[in-house]
Amino acid sequence: MSVVEQYARAHIVTDEEDPGAVPVVLRYDPDSDPRSVHIDLPGAHEWTCSRALLERGLTAPATSGDVRVWPCGRVQAVVEFHSDGGVSVVQFESKALVSFLRRTYKAEPVVS
């Protein structure tokens, strides 16, 4: 199987001045873990969550472990990552996440 990698622009939600859109890498490796996707944020922060969580969170709030996803209006989605070091909140255009998920399902259909 081939790795699916997609670049997206996202906004890191912070109390500081908005740095604008930052590059984020969305990655899926069906040989490594067919149920998970990886989100690489600037500064070498990599997060992993299930494809199912990401998909559910596009239409309604969804939580699994340290990751929460929810729709924000009609065209955006928020992904919130919790760790011992704090919380990272990232806002995406929903269409970028939908496009990425479609590509992952073409590479590897849903695993039961």
mmCIF file of N, CA and C in Angstrom:
data_model
loop_
_atom_site.group_PDB
_atom_site.id
_atom_site.type_symbol
_atom_site.label_atom_id
_atom_site.label_comp_id
_atom_site.label_asym_id
_atom_site.label_seq_id
_atom_site.Cartn_x
_atom_site.Cartn_y
_atom_site.Cartn_z
ATOM 1 N N MET A 1 0.838 -1.181 0.000
ATOM 2 C CA MET A 1 0.000 0.000 0.000
ATOM 3 C C MET A 1 0.884 1.245 0.000
ATOM 4 N N SER A 2 0.343 2.314 -0.524
ATOM 5 C CA SER A 2 1.136 3.540 -0.585
ATOM 6 C C SER A 2 0.709 4.526 0.499
ATOM 7 N N VAL A 3 1.666 5.306 0.926
ATOM 8 C CA VAL A 3 1.426 6.341 1.938
ATOM 9 C C VAL A 3 0.696 7.500 1.273
ATOM 10 N N VAL A 4 -0.291 8.035 1.966
ATOM 11 C CA VAL A 4 -1.015 9.211 1.497
ATOM 12 C C VAL A 4 -0.510 10.392 2.315
ATOM 13 N N GLU A 5 -0.044 11.402 1.619
ATOM 14 C CA GLU A 5 0.445 12.597 2.298
ATOM 15 C C GLU A 5 -0.161 13.815 1.621
ATOM 16 N N GLN A 6 -0.673 14.713 2.420
ATOM 17 C CA GLN A 6 -1.296 15.915 1.868
ATOM 18 C C GLN A 6 -0.877 17.107 2.710
ATOM 19 N N TYR A 7 -0.531 18.167 2.037
ATOM 20 C CA TYR A 7 -0.181 19.405 2.732
ATOM 21 C C TYR A 7 -1.435 20.254 2.835
ATOM 22 N N ALA A 8 -1.592 20.894 3.980
ATOM 23 C CA ALA A 8 -2.747 21.763 4.213
ATOM 24 C C ALA A 8 -2.260 23.006 4.933
ATOM 25 N N ARG A 9 -3.079 24.015 4.919
ATOM 26 C CA ARG A 9 -2.799 25.234 5.688
ATOM 27 C C ARG A 9 -3.806 25.251 6.829
ATOM 28 N N ALA A 10 -3.353 25.632 7.986
ATOM 29 C CA ALA A 10 -4.215 25.663 9.155
ATOM 30 C C ALA A 10 -3.829 26.859 10.020
ATOM 31 N N HIS A 11 -4.701 27.203 10.926
ATOM 32 C CA HIS A 11 -4.436 28.279 11.880
ATOM 33 C C HIS A 11 -4.269 27.663 13.261
ATOM 34 N N ILE A 12 -3.166 27.978 13.900
ATOM 35 C CA ILE A 12 -2.956 27.582 15.282
ATOM 36 C C ILE A 12 -3.673 28.626 16.134
ATOM 37 N N VAL A 13 -4.615 28.189 16.948
ATOM 38 C CA VAL A 13 -5.373 29.107 17.792
ATOM 39 C C VAL A 13 -4.556 29.352 19.056
ATOM 40 N N THR A 14 -4.279 30.613 19.326
ATOM 41 C CA THR A 14 -3.426 30.981 20.446
ATOM 42 C C THR A 14 -3.871 32.314 21.028
ATOM 43 N N ASP A 15 -3.412 32.596 22.233
ATOM 44 C CA ASP A 15 -3.692 33.895 22.862
ATOM 45 C C ASP A 15 -2.829 34.992 22.260
ATOM 46 N N GLU A 16 -1.756 34.590 21.614
ATOM 47 C CA GLU A 16 -0.843 35.548 21.010
ATOM 48 C C GLU A 16 -1.385 36.007 19.665
ATOM 49 N N GLU A 17 -0.678 36.918 19.046
ATOM 50 C CA GLU A 17 -1.080 37.417 17.729
ATOM 51 C C GLU A 17 -1.147 36.261 16.736
ATOM 52 N N ASP A 18 -2.187 36.256 15.918
ATOM 53 C CA ASP A 18 -2.376 35.201 14.917
ATOM 54 C C ASP A 18 -1.221 35.231 13.919
ATOM 55 N N PRO A 19 -0.440 34.129 13.853
ATOM 56 C CA PRO A 19 0.675 34.106 12.909
ATOM 57 C C PRO A 19 0.220 33.869 11.466
ATOM 58 N N GLY A 20 -1.081 33.731 11.272
ATOM 59 C CA GLY A 20 -1.600 33.409 9.951
ATOM 60 C C GLY A 20 -1.586 31.905 9.732
ATOM 61 N N ALA A 21 -1.884 31.514 8.527
ATOM 62 C CA ALA A 21 -1.933 30.084 8.210
ATOM 63 C C ALA A 21 -0.524 29.503 8.251
ATOM 64 N N VAL A 22 -0.434 28.305 8.785
ATOM 65 C CA VAL A 22 0.849 27.599 8.848
ATOM 66 C C VAL A 22 0.721 26.290 8.063
ATOM 67 N N PRO A 23 1.838 25.784 7.541
ATOM 68 C CA PRO A 23 1.780 24.519 6.806
ATOM 69 C C PRO A 23 1.666 23.332 7.763
ATOM 70 N N VAL A 24 0.781 22.422 7.422
ATOM 71 C CA VAL A 24 0.553 21.211 8.199
ATOM 72 C C VAL A 24 0.600 20.034 7.230
ATOM 73 N N VAL A 25 1.176 18.926 7.673
ATOM 74 C CA VAL A 25 1.223 17.732 6.841
ATOM 75 C C VAL A 25 0.262 16.700 7.418
ATOM 76 N N LEU A 26 -0.654 16.236 6.580
ATOM 77 C CA LEU A 26 -1.571 15.164 6.934
ATOM 78 C C LEU A 26 -1.017 13.892 6.293
ATOM 79 N N ARG A 27 -0.840 12.831 7.081
ATOM 80 C CA ARG A 27 -0.213 11.630 6.547
ATOM 81 C C ARG A 27 -0.951 10.380 7.009
ATOM 82 N N TYR A 28 -1.032 9.428 6.088
ATOM 83 C CA TYR A 28 -1.676 8.147 6.370
ATOM 84 C C TYR A 28 -0.798 7.049 5.797
ATOM 85 N N ASP A 29 -0.431 6.087 6.632
ATOM 86 C CA ASP A 29 0.395 4.963 6.202
ATOM 87 C C ASP A 29 -0.337 3.674 6.537
ATOM 88 N N PRO A 30 -1.032 3.084 5.558
ATOM 89 C CA PRO A 30 -1.829 1.883 5.836
ATOM 90 C C PRO A 30 -0.996 0.688 6.268
ATOM 91 N N ASP A 31 0.277 0.651 5.895
ATOM 92 C CA ASP A 31 1.128 -0.463 6.312
ATOM 93 C C ASP A 31 1.518 -0.346 7.782
ATOM 94 N N SER A 32 1.618 0.862 8.270
ATOM 95 C CA SER A 32 1.999 1.101 9.657
ATOM 96 C C SER A 32 0.797 0.938 10.599
ATOM 97 N N ASP A 33 -0.294 1.645 10.297
ATOM 98 C CA ASP A 33 -1.510 1.579 11.124
ATOM 99 C C ASP A 33 -2.698 2.015 10.271
ATOM 100 N N PRO A 34 -3.471 1.061 9.749
ATOM 101 C CA PRO A 34 -4.566 1.401 8.835
ATOM 102 C C PRO A 34 -5.730 2.146 9.482
ATOM 103 N N ARG A 35 -5.737 2.269 10.788
ATOM 104 C CA ARG A 35 -6.836 2.973 11.461
ATOM 105 C C ARG A 35 -6.496 4.417 11.819
ATOM 106 N N SER A 36 -5.220 4.806 11.692
ATOM 107 C CA SER A 36 -4.784 6.109 12.192
ATOM 108 C C SER A 36 -4.268 7.036 11.103
ATOM 109 N N VAL A 37 -4.378 8.322 11.393
ATOM 110 C CA VAL A 37 -3.779 9.359 10.555
ATOM 111 C C VAL A 37 -2.836 10.167 11.435
ATOM 112 N N HIS A 38 -1.865 10.812 10.806
ATOM 113 C CA HIS A 38 -0.890 11.625 11.516
ATOM 114 C C HIS A 38 -1.019 13.070 11.058
ATOM 115 N N ILE A 39 -0.948 13.967 12.010
ATOM 116 C CA ILE A 39 -1.013 15.390 11.720
ATOM 117 C C ILE A 39 0.281 16.007 12.242
ATOM 118 N N ASP A 40 1.095 16.484 11.314
ATOM 119 C CA ASP A 40 2.390 17.062 11.669
ATOM 120 C C ASP A 40 2.282 18.580 11.666
ATOM 121 N N LEU A 41 2.428 19.167 12.848
ATOM 122 C CA LEU A 41 2.365 20.614 13.009
ATOM 123 C C LEU A 41 3.776 21.200 12.942
ATOM 124 N N PRO A 42 3.891 22.474 12.632
ATOM 125 C CA PRO A 42 5.215 23.109 12.639
ATOM 126 C C PRO A 42 5.883 22.947 13.997
ATOM 127 N N GLY A 43 7.187 22.845 13.993
ATOM 128 C CA GLY A 43 7.927 22.688 15.239
ATOM 129 C C GLY A 43 8.072 21.238 15.657
ATOM 130 N N ALA A 44 7.925 20.323 14.710
ATOM 131 C CA ALA A 44 8.115 18.885 14.946
ATOM 132 C C ALA A 44 7.107 18.289 15.929
ATOM 133 N N HIS A 45 5.912 18.823 15.968
ATOM 134 C CA HIS A 45 4.851 18.247 16.788
ATOM 135 C C HIS A 45 4.018 17.328 15.911
ATOM 136 N N GLU A 46 4.024 16.043 16.216
ATOM 137 C CA GLU A 46 3.219 15.088 15.444
ATOM 138 C C GLU A 46 2.161 14.485 16.355
ATOM 139 N N TRP A 47 0.950 14.469 15.843
ATOM 140 C CA TRP A 47 -0.170 13.901 16.581
ATOM 141 C C TRP A 47 -0.769 12.772 15.767
ATOM 142 N N THR A 48 -1.335 11.804 16.442
ATOM 143 C CA THR A 48 -1.977 10.679 15.788
ATOM 144 C C THR A 48 -3.401 10.575 16.313
ATOM 145 N N CYS A 49 -4.338 10.332 15.394
ATOM 146 C CA CYS A 49 -5.716 10.075 15.794
ATOM 147 C C CYS A 49 -6.323 9.107 14.786
ATOM 148 N N SER A 50 -7.462 8.567 15.108
ATOM 149 C CA SER A 50 -8.089 7.615 14.203
ATOM 150 C C SER A 50 -8.769 8.339 13.042
ATOM 151 N N ARG A 51 -8.810 7.660 11.904
ATOM 152 C CA ARG A 51 -9.543 8.218 10.754
ATOM 153 C C ARG A 51 -11.001 8.414 11.131
ATOM 154 N N ALA A 52 -11.556 7.463 11.877
ATOM 155 C CA ALA A 52 -12.972 7.537 12.254
ATOM 156 C C ALA A 52 -13.251 8.782 13.099
ATOM 157 N N LEU A 53 -12.358 9.102 14.034
ATOM 158 C CA LEU A 53 -12.540 10.298 14.864
ATOM 159 C C LEU A 53 -12.520 11.550 14.000
ATOM 160 N N LEU A 54 -11.550 11.630 13.107
ATOM 161 C CA LEU A 54 -11.447 12.802 12.243
ATOM 162 C C LEU A 54 -12.708 12.956 11.399
ATOM 163 N N GLU A 55 -13.204 11.868 10.866
ATOM 164 C CA GLU A 55 -14.411 11.924 10.046
ATOM 165 C C GLU A 55 -15.638 12.304 10.868
ATOM 166 N N ARG A 56 -15.819 11.679 12.029
ATOM 167 C CA ARG A 56 -16.972 12.005 12.882
ATOM 168 C C ARG A 56 -16.955 13.465 13.293
ATOM 169 N N GLY A 57 -15.768 13.976 13.594
ATOM 170 C CA GLY A 57 -15.638 15.345 14.070
ATOM 171 C C GLY A 57 -15.937 16.407 13.030
ATOM 172 N N LEU A 58 -16.043 16.020 11.771
ATOM 173 C CA LEU A 58 -16.389 16.988 10.728
ATOM 174 C C LEU A 58 -17.869 17.359 10.759
ATOM 175 N N THR A 59 -18.690 16.509 11.382
ATOM 176 C CA THR A 59 -20.135 16.766 11.409
ATOM 177 C C THR A 59 -20.706 16.977 12.808
ATOM 178 N N ALA A 60 -19.976 16.525 13.841
ATOM 179 C CA ALA A 60 -20.435 16.673 15.222
ATOM 180 C C ALA A 60 -19.224 16.556 16.140
ATOM 181 N N PRO A 61 -19.279 17.148 17.322
ATOM 182 C CA PRO A 61 -18.144 17.022 18.232
ATOM 183 C C PRO A 61 -17.818 15.559 18.521
ATOM 184 N N ALA A 62 -16.530 15.227 18.491
ATOM 185 C CA ALA A 62 -16.078 13.857 18.733
ATOM 186 C C ALA A 62 -14.787 13.901 19.538
ATOM 187 N N THR A 63 -14.645 12.956 20.454
ATOM 188 C CA THR A 63 -13.465 12.895 21.309
ATOM 189 C C THR A 63 -12.982 11.459 21.405
ATOM 190 N N SER A 64 -11.669 11.302 21.401
ATOM 191 C CA SER A 64 -11.048 10.009 21.656
ATOM 192 C C SER A 64 -9.710 10.264 22.317
ATOM 193 N N GLY A 65 -9.594 9.848 23.558
ATOM 194 C CA GLY A 65 -8.340 10.059 24.287
ATOM 195 C C GLY A 65 -8.005 11.534 24.402
ATOM 196 N N ASP A 66 -6.831 11.900 23.908
ATOM 197 C CA ASP A 66 -6.331 13.269 24.029
ATOM 198 C C ASP A 66 -6.665 14.152 22.838
ATOM 199 N N VAL A 67 -7.530 13.667 21.934
ATOM 200 C CA VAL A 67 -7.841 14.429 20.719
ATOM 201 C C VAL A 67 -9.346 14.682 20.653
ATOM 202 N N ARG A 68 -9.686 15.931 20.334
ATOM 203 C CA ARG A 68 -11.090 16.321 20.138
ATOM 204 C C ARG A 68 -11.191 16.993 18.777
ATOM 205 N N VAL A 69 -12.288 16.720 18.077
ATOM 206 C CA VAL A 69 -12.526 17.310 16.758
ATOM 207 C C VAL A 69 -13.969 17.782 16.721
ATOM 208 N N TRP A 70 -14.202 18.970 16.155
ATOM 209 C CA TRP A 70 -15.576 19.435 16.011
ATOM 210 C C TRP A 70 -15.678 20.402 14.838
ATOM 211 N N PRO A 71 -16.889 20.459 14.249
ATOM 212 C CA PRO A 71 -17.096 21.421 13.169
ATOM 213 C C PRO A 71 -17.149 22.833 13.735
ATOM 214 N N CYS A 72 -16.713 23.786 12.932
ATOM 215 C CA CYS A 72 -16.731 25.196 13.330
ATOM 216 C C CYS A 72 -17.371 25.961 12.180
ATOM 217 N N GLY A 73 -18.651 26.165 12.276
ATOM 218 C CA GLY A 73 -19.368 26.761 11.155
ATOM 219 C C GLY A 73 -19.550 25.733 10.044
ATOM 220 N N ARG A 74 -19.800 26.220 8.843
ATOM 221 C CA ARG A 74 -20.065 25.303 7.731
ATOM 222 C C ARG A 74 -18.819 24.891 6.972
ATOM 223 N N VAL A 75 -17.711 25.621 7.128
ATOM 224 C CA VAL A 75 -16.558 25.341 6.274
ATOM 225 C C VAL A 75 -15.260 25.075 7.033
ATOM 226 N N GLN A 76 -15.321 25.047 8.353
ATOM 227 C CA GLN A 76 -14.096 24.826 9.113
ATOM 228 C C GLN A 76 -14.293 23.725 10.144
ATOM 229 N N ALA A 77 -13.170 23.178 10.588
ATOM 230 C CA ALA A 77 -13.162 22.183 11.655
ATOM 231 C C ALA A 77 -12.007 22.503 12.589
ATOM 232 N N VAL A 78 -12.193 22.178 13.855
ATOM 233 C CA VAL A 78 -11.174 22.413 14.865
ATOM 234 C C VAL A 78 -10.701 21.065 15.391
ATOM 235 N N VAL A 79 -9.386 20.932 15.515
ATOM 236 C CA VAL A 79 -8.783 19.749 16.115
ATOM 237 C C VAL A 79 -8.001 20.219 17.333
ATOM 238 N N GLU A 80 -8.293 19.611 18.469
ATOM 239 C CA GLU A 80 -7.679 20.007 19.736
ATOM 240 C C GLU A 80 -6.874 18.825 20.273
ATOM 241 N N PHE A 81 -5.597 19.063 20.551
ATOM 242 C CA PHE A 81 -4.698 18.026 21.032
ATOM 243 C C PHE A 81 -4.278 18.341 22.461
ATOM 244 N N HIS A 82 -4.430 17.381 23.367
ATOM 245 C CA HIS A 82 -4.052 17.557 24.770
ATOM 246 C C HIS A 82 -2.806 16.729 25.074
ATOM 247 N N SER A 83 -1.872 17.329 25.818
ATOM 248 C CA SER A 83 -0.688 16.605 26.261
ATOM 249 C C SER A 83 -0.286 17.133 27.627
ATOM 250 N N ASP A 84 0.720 16.521 28.220
ATOM 251 C CA ASP A 84 1.218 17.008 29.514
ATOM 252 C C ASP A 84 1.743 18.434 29.395
ATOM 253 N N GLY A 85 2.187 18.806 28.194
ATOM 254 C CA GLY A 85 2.738 20.136 27.965
ATOM 255 C C GLY A 85 1.701 21.206 27.697
ATOM 256 N N GLY A 86 0.435 20.824 27.580
ATOM 257 C CA GLY A 86 -0.621 21.796 27.322
ATOM 258 C C GLY A 86 -1.575 21.348 26.232
ATOM 259 N N VAL A 87 -2.210 22.318 25.629
ATOM 260 C CA VAL A 87 -3.222 22.057 24.604
ATOM 261 C C VAL A 87 -2.844 22.799 23.328
ATOM 262 N N SER A 88 -2.956 22.116 22.197
ATOM 263 C CA SER A 88 -2.788 22.752 20.892
ATOM 264 C C SER A 88 -4.132 22.714 20.188
ATOM 265 N N VAL A 89 -4.571 23.858 19.685
ATOM 266 C CA VAL A 89 -5.845 23.962 18.983
ATOM 267 C C VAL A 89 -5.555 24.432 17.560
ATOM 268 N N VAL A 90 -6.022 23.647 16.593
ATOM 269 C CA VAL A 90 -5.724 23.917 15.190
ATOM 270 C C VAL A 90 -7.030 23.982 14.411
ATOM 271 N N GLN A 91 -7.179 25.025 13.597
ATOM 272 C CA GLN A 91 -8.387 25.214 12.799
ATOM 273 C C GLN A 91 -8.056 24.968 11.324
ATOM 274 N N PHE A 92 -8.808 24.044 10.714
ATOM 275 C CA PHE A 92 -8.621 23.652 9.317
ATOM 276 C C PHE A 92 -9.822 24.048 8.477
ATOM 277 N N GLU A 93 -9.606 24.190 7.192
ATOM 278 C CA GLU A 93 -10.719 24.211 6.254
ATOM 279 C C GLU A 93 -11.219 22.771 6.171
ATOM 280 N N SER A 94 -12.495 22.560 6.359
ATOM 281 C CA SER A 94 -13.048 21.205 6.341
ATOM 282 C C SER A 94 -12.772 20.482 5.032
ATOM 283 N N LYS A 95 -12.810 21.212 3.921
ATOM 284 C CA LYS A 95 -12.610 20.555 2.627
ATOM 285 C C LYS A 95 -11.234 19.926 2.511
ATOM 286 N N ALA A 96 -10.225 20.478 3.173
ATOM 287 C CA ALA A 96 -8.892 19.877 3.147
ATOM 288 C C ALA A 96 -8.910 18.530 3.870
ATOM 289 N N LEU A 97 -9.608 18.467 5.005
ATOM 290 C CA LEU A 97 -9.687 17.218 5.747
ATOM 291 C C LEU A 97 -10.529 16.185 5.005
ATOM 292 N N VAL A 98 -11.616 16.618 4.395
ATOM 293 C CA VAL A 98 -12.461 15.705 3.618
ATOM 294 C C VAL A 98 -11.675 15.127 2.442
ATOM 295 N N SER A 99 -10.958 15.972 1.738
ATOM 296 C CA SER A 99 -10.139 15.524 0.618
ATOM 297 C C SER A 99 -9.099 14.500 1.073
ATOM 298 N N PHE A 100 -8.440 14.781 2.163
ATOM 299 C CA PHE A 100 -7.447 13.861 2.702
ATOM 300 C C PHE A 100 -8.087 12.527 3.073
ATOM 301 N N LEU A 101 -9.201 12.561 3.792
ATOM 302 C CA LEU A 101 -9.866 11.314 4.185
ATOM 303 C C LEU A 101 -10.295 10.493 2.974
ATOM 304 N N ARG A 102 -10.808 11.136 1.949
ATOM 305 C CA ARG A 102 -11.183 10.405 0.721
ATOM 306 C C ARG A 102 -9.981 9.678 0.136
ATOM 307 N N ARG A 103 -8.848 10.369 0.107
ATOM 308 C CA ARG A 103 -7.637 9.743 -0.432
ATOM 309 C C ARG A 103 -7.204 8.555 0.428
ATOM 310 N N THR A 104 -7.371 8.637 1.753
ATOM 311 C CA THR A 104 -6.988 7.510 2.610
ATOM 312 C C THR A 104 -7.909 6.320 2.382
ATOM 313 N N TYR A 105 -9.194 6.580 2.160
ATOM 314 C CA TYR A 105 -10.129 5.477 1.941
ATOM 315 C C TYR A 105 -9.914 4.803 0.589
ATOM 316 N N LYS A 106 -9.391 5.545 -0.382
ATOM 317 C CA LYS A 106 -9.035 4.931 -1.656
ATOM 318 C C LYS A 106 -7.807 4.030 -1.474
ATOM 319 N N ALA A 107 -6.873 4.462 -0.626
ATOM 320 C CA ALA A 107 -5.663 3.674 -0.372
ATOM 321 C C ALA A 107 -5.970 2.433 0.454
ATOM 322 N N GLU A 108 -6.882 2.554 1.406
ATOM 323 C CA GLU A 108 -7.230 1.452 2.286
ATOM 324 C C GLU A 108 -8.658 1.654 2.779
ATOM 325 N N PRO A 109 -9.598 0.813 2.330
ATOM 326 C CA PRO A 109 -10.978 0.946 2.787
ATOM 327 C C PRO A 109 -11.082 0.836 4.308
ATOM 328 N N VAL A 110 -12.228 1.151 4.836
ATOM 329 C CA VAL A 110 -12.465 1.121 6.270
ATOM 330 C C VAL A 110 -12.114 -0.248 6.828
ATOM 331 N N VAL A 111 -11.360 -0.241 7.935
ATOM 332 C CA VAL A 111 -10.976 -1.468 8.611
ATOM 333 C C VAL A 111 -11.928 -1.665 9.774
ATOM 334 N N SER A 112 -12.529 -2.831 9.882
ATOM 335 C CA SER A 112 -13.477 -3.092 10.972
ATOM 336 C C SER A 112 -12.770 -3.401 12.269
#
